[in-house]
Coordinates of C-alpha atoms in Angstrom, one line a residue:
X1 CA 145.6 113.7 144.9
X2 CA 147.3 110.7 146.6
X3 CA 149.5 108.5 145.2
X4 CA 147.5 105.4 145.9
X5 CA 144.4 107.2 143.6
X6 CA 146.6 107.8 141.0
X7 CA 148.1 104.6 140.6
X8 CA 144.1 104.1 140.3
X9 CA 143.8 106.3 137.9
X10 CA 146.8 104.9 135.7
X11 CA 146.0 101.6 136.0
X12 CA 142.0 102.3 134.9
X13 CA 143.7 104.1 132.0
X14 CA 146.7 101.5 131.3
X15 CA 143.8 98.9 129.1
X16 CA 142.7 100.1 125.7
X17 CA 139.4 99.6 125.9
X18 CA 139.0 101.8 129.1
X19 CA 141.5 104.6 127.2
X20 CA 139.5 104.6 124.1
X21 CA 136.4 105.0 126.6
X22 CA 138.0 107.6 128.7
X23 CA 139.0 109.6 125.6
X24 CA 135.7 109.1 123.7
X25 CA 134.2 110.9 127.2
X26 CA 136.9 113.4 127.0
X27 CA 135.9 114.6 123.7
X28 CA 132.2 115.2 124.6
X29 CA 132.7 117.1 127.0
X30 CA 129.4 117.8 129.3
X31 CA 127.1 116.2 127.2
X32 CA 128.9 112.9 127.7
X33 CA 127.8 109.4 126.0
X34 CA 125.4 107.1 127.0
X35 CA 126.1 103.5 127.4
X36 CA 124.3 102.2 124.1
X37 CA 126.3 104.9 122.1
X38 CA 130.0 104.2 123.9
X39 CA 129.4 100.4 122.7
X40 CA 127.9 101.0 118.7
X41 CA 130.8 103.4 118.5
X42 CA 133.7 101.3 119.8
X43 CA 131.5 98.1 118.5
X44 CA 132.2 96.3 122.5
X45 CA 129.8 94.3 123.8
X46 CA 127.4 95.3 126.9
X47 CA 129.3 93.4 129.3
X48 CA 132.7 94.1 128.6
X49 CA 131.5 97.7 128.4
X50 CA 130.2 97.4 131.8
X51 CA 132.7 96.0 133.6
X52 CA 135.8 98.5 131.9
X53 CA 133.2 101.5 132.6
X54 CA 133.1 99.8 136.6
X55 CA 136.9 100.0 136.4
X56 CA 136.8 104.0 135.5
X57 CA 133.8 104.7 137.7
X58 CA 136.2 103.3 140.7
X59 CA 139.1 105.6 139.6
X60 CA 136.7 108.2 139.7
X61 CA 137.7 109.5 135.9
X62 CA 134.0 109.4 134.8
X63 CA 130.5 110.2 136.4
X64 CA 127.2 108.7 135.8
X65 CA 123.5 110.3 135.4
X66 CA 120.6 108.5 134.8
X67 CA 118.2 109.6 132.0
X68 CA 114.6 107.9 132.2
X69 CA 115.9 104.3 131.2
X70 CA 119.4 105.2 129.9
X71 CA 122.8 106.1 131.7
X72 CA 124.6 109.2 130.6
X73 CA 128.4 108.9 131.3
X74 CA 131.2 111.7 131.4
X75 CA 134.1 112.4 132.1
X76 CA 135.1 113.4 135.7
X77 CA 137.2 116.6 134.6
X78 CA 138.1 117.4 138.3
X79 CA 139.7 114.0 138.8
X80 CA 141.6 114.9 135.5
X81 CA 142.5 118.0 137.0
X82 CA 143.9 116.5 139.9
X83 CA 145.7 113.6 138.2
X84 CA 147.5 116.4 135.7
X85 CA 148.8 118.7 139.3
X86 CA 150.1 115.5 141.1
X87 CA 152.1 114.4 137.7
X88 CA 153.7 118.0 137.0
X89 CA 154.2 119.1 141.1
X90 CA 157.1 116.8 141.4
X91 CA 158.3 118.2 138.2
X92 CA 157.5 122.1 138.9
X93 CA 159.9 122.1 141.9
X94 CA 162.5 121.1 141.0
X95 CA 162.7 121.2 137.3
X96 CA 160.5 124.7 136.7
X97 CA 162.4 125.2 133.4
X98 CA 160.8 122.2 132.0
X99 CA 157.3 122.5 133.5
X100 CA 156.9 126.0 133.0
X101 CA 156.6 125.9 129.1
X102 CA 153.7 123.4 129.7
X103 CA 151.7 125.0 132.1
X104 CA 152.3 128.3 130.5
X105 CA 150.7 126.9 127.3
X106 CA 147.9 125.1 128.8
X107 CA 146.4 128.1 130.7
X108 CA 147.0 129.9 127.1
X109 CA 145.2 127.2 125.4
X110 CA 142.4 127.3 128.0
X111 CA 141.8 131.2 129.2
X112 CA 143.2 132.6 126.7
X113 CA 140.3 134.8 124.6
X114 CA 140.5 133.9 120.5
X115 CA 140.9 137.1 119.1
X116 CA 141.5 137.2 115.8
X117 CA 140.1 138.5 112.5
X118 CA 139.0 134.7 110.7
X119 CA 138.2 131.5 112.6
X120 CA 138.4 128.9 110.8
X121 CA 135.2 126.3 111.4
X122 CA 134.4 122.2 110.5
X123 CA 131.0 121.0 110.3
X124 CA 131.3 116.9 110.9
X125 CA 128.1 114.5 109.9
X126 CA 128.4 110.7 109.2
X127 CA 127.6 111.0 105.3
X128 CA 128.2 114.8 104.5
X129 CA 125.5 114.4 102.0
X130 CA 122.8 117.2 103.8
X131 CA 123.1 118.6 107.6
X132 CA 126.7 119.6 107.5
X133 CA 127.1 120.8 103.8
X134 CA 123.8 122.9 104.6
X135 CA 125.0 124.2 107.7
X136 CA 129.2 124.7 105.7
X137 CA 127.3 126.6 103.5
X138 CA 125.0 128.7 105.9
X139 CA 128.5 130.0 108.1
X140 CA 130.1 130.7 104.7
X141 CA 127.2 133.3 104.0
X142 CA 126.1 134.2 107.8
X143 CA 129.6 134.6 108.8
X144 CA 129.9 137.7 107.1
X145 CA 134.0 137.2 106.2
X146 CA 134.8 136.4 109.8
X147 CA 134.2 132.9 109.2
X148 CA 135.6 130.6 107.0
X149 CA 133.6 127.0 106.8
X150 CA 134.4 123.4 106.1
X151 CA 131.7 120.3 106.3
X152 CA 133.1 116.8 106.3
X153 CA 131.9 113.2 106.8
X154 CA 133.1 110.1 109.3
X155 CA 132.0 107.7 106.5
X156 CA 131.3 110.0 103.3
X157 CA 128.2 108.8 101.4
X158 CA 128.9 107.0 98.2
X159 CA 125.4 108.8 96.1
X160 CA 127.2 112.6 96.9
X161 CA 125.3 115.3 98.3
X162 CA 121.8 114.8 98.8
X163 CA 119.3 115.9 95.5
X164 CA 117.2 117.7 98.2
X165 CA 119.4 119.2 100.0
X166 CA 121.0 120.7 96.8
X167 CA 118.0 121.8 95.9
X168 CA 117.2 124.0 98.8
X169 CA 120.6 125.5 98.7
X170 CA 119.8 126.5 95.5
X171 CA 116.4 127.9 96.3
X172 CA 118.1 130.0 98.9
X173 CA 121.1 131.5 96.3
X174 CA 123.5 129.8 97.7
X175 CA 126.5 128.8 95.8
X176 CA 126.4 124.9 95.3
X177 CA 129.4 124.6 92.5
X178 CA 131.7 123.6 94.8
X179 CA 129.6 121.6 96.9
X180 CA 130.6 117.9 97.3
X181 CA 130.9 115.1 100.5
X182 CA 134.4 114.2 101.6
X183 CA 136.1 112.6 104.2
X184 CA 136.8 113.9 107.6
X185 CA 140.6 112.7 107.2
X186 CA 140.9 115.4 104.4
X187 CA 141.5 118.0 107.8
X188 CA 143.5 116.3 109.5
X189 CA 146.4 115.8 106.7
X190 CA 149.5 117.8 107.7
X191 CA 148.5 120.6 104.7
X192 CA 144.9 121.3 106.4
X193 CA 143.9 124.3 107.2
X194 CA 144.2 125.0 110.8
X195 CA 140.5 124.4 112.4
X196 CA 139.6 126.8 115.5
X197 CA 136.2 125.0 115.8
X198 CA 134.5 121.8 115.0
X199 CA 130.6 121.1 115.3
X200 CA 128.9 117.8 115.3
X201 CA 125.9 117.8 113.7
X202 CA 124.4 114.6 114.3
X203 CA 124.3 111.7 116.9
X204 CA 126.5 109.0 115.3
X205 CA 129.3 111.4 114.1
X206 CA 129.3 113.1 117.7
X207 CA 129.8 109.7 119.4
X208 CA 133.0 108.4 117.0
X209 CA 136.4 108.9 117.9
X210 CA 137.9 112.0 115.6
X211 CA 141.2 112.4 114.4
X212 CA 143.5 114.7 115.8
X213 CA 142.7 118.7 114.6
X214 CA 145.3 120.5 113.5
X215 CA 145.2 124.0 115.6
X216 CA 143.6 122.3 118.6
X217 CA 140.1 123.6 117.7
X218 CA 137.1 123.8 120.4
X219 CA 134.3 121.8 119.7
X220 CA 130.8 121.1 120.4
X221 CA 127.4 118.9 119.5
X222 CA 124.9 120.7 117.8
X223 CA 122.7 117.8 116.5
X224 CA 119.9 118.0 113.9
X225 CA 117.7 115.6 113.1
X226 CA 119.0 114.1 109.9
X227 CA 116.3 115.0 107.2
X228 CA 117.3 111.9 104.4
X229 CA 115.8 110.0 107.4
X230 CA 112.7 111.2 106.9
X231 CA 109.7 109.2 106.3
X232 CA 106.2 110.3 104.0
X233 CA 105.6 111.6 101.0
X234 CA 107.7 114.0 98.8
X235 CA 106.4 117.3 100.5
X236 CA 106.9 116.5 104.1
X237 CA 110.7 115.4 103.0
X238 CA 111.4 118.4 101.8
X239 CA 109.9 120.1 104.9
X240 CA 112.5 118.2 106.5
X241 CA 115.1 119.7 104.8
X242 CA 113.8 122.9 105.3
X243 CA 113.6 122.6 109.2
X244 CA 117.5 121.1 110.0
X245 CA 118.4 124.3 107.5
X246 CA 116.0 126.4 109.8
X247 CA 117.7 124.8 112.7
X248 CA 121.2 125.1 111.2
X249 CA 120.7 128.6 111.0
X250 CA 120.0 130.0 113.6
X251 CA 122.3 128.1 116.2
X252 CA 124.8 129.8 113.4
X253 CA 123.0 133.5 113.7
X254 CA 123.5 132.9 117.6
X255 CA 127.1 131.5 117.3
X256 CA 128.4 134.6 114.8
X257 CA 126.3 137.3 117.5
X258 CA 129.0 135.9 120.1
X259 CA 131.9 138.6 121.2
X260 CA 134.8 135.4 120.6
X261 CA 137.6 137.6 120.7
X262 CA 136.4 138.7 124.5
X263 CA 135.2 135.6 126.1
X264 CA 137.8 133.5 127.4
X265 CA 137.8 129.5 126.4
X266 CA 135.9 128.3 129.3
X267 CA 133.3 130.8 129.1
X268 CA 133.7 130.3 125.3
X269 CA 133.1 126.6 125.7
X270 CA 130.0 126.8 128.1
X271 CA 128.1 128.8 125.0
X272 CA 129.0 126.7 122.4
X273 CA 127.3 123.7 124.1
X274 CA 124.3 125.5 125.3
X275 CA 123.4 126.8 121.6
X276 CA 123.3 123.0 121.0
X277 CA 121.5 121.7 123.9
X278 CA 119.1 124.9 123.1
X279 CA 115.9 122.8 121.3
X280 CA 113.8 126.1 121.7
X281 CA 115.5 127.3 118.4
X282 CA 112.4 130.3 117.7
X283 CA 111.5 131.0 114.5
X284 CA 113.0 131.8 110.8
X285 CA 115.1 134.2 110.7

């Protein structure tokens, strides 16, 4: 990279709105944002979204795909790439004592396969009251002791878990004592467990800006369409219920089948988001 496209870069980055942007891209990985949800999430209107999002586009730290009528943006992941080697070459030769650490733990952090004998795994919904405690619930059971699930909400909801939603759990024998909605801040206090992956499960919650994880988890979207949306009478509800736990369950079944503690994190990363771009889910299981 040269040094006039990085001073690009730092300036795109050097305004708060265009960080929080950047960052927000950052976290979705491939699946990116489009432009409605960038600005309902950082509540900015259309046209200062478009001009800080023309400012980025310029530096080259996101890319844009259009879908039908809507524009999908991302985060440019080579340009970040680039930006990090021209920062840490100065550094590297002729300081290698400091830079080494670094680089040493980022290739760690990124090639590095997750062996180990329990991951530990967040669910994240808007109100926690029915997607996420479903699908906490499902891992805790599917996971057969190699898993240990969590389910949490941006904005809990105030009624608790969903009656429904309860209700099915129940049906199915699972264990619903424990089972209440809580805030997503609850795991990211300095005595939370250390989280090795985190799953979205729906639009709104995927699109917000999460706290920082403790253990620098993976993550990935897996949204389901949220069932206490639902519209009709009392039967088709419930069948509602019944197909986001159906859904739930077997991105889950696929997710426990994979060999984590051979993959290494990018090949990790590129399965996690296919199980949730996957819509051809099959049947029960």
């Amino acid at each position: 990279m040269e040094k006039t496209d990085a001073t690009t870069a730092f300036f795109a980055l050097s305004q708060q709105t265009r960080l929080d942007i950047f960052r927000m891209l950052v976290q979705a990985g491939e699946l990116g944002r489009t432009a409605g949800e960038i600005a309902e999430t950082l509540d900015i209107r259309q046209n200062t979204l478009s001009n800080n999002l023309a400012v980025l586009l310029k530096a080259e730290l996101v890319t844009r795909t259009r879908e039908g009528r809507n524009i999908r943006y991302s985060a440019d992941t080579g340009t970040i790439r680039d930006l990090l080697s021209f920062l840490l070459e100065g550094c590297c030769q002729s300081r290698p004592e400091i830079c080494h650490p670094l680089i040493e733990r980022s290739t760690k952090l990124t090639e590095a396969p997750m062996a180990q004998d329990t991951y530990n795994v967040l669910f994240l919904c808007t109100g926690n009251s029915a997607r996420s405690l479903m699908a906490e619930a499902i891992m805790n059971r599917e996971g057969g002791g190699r898993f240990r699930a969590f389910s949490a909400g941006s904005i809990p909801s105030g009624t608790g878990p969903h009656p429904y939603a309860v209700e099915l759990m129940d049906n199915l024998n699972h264990d619903t004592s424990q089972v209440r909605t809580k805030s997503w801040g609850e795991f990211a206090a300095e005595d939370a467990p250390d989280l090795d992956f985190v799953f979205t499960v729906c639009d709104k919650a995927a699109a917000e800006l999460c706290p920082v994880w403790p253990g620098q988890p993976m993550s990935a979207h897996w949204g389901v369409p949220d069932p206490v949306a639902a519209q009709g009478n009392e039967a088709e509800k419930r069948l509602a219920f019944a197909e986001a736990y159906r859904m739930m369950r077997n991105r889950i079944s696929i997710f426990t089948a994979l060999p984590i503690g051979t993959l290494d994190k990018f090949s990790l990363q590129r399965q996690l988001d296919t199980i949730g771009r996957n819509e051809d889910l099959g049947t029960d299981l």
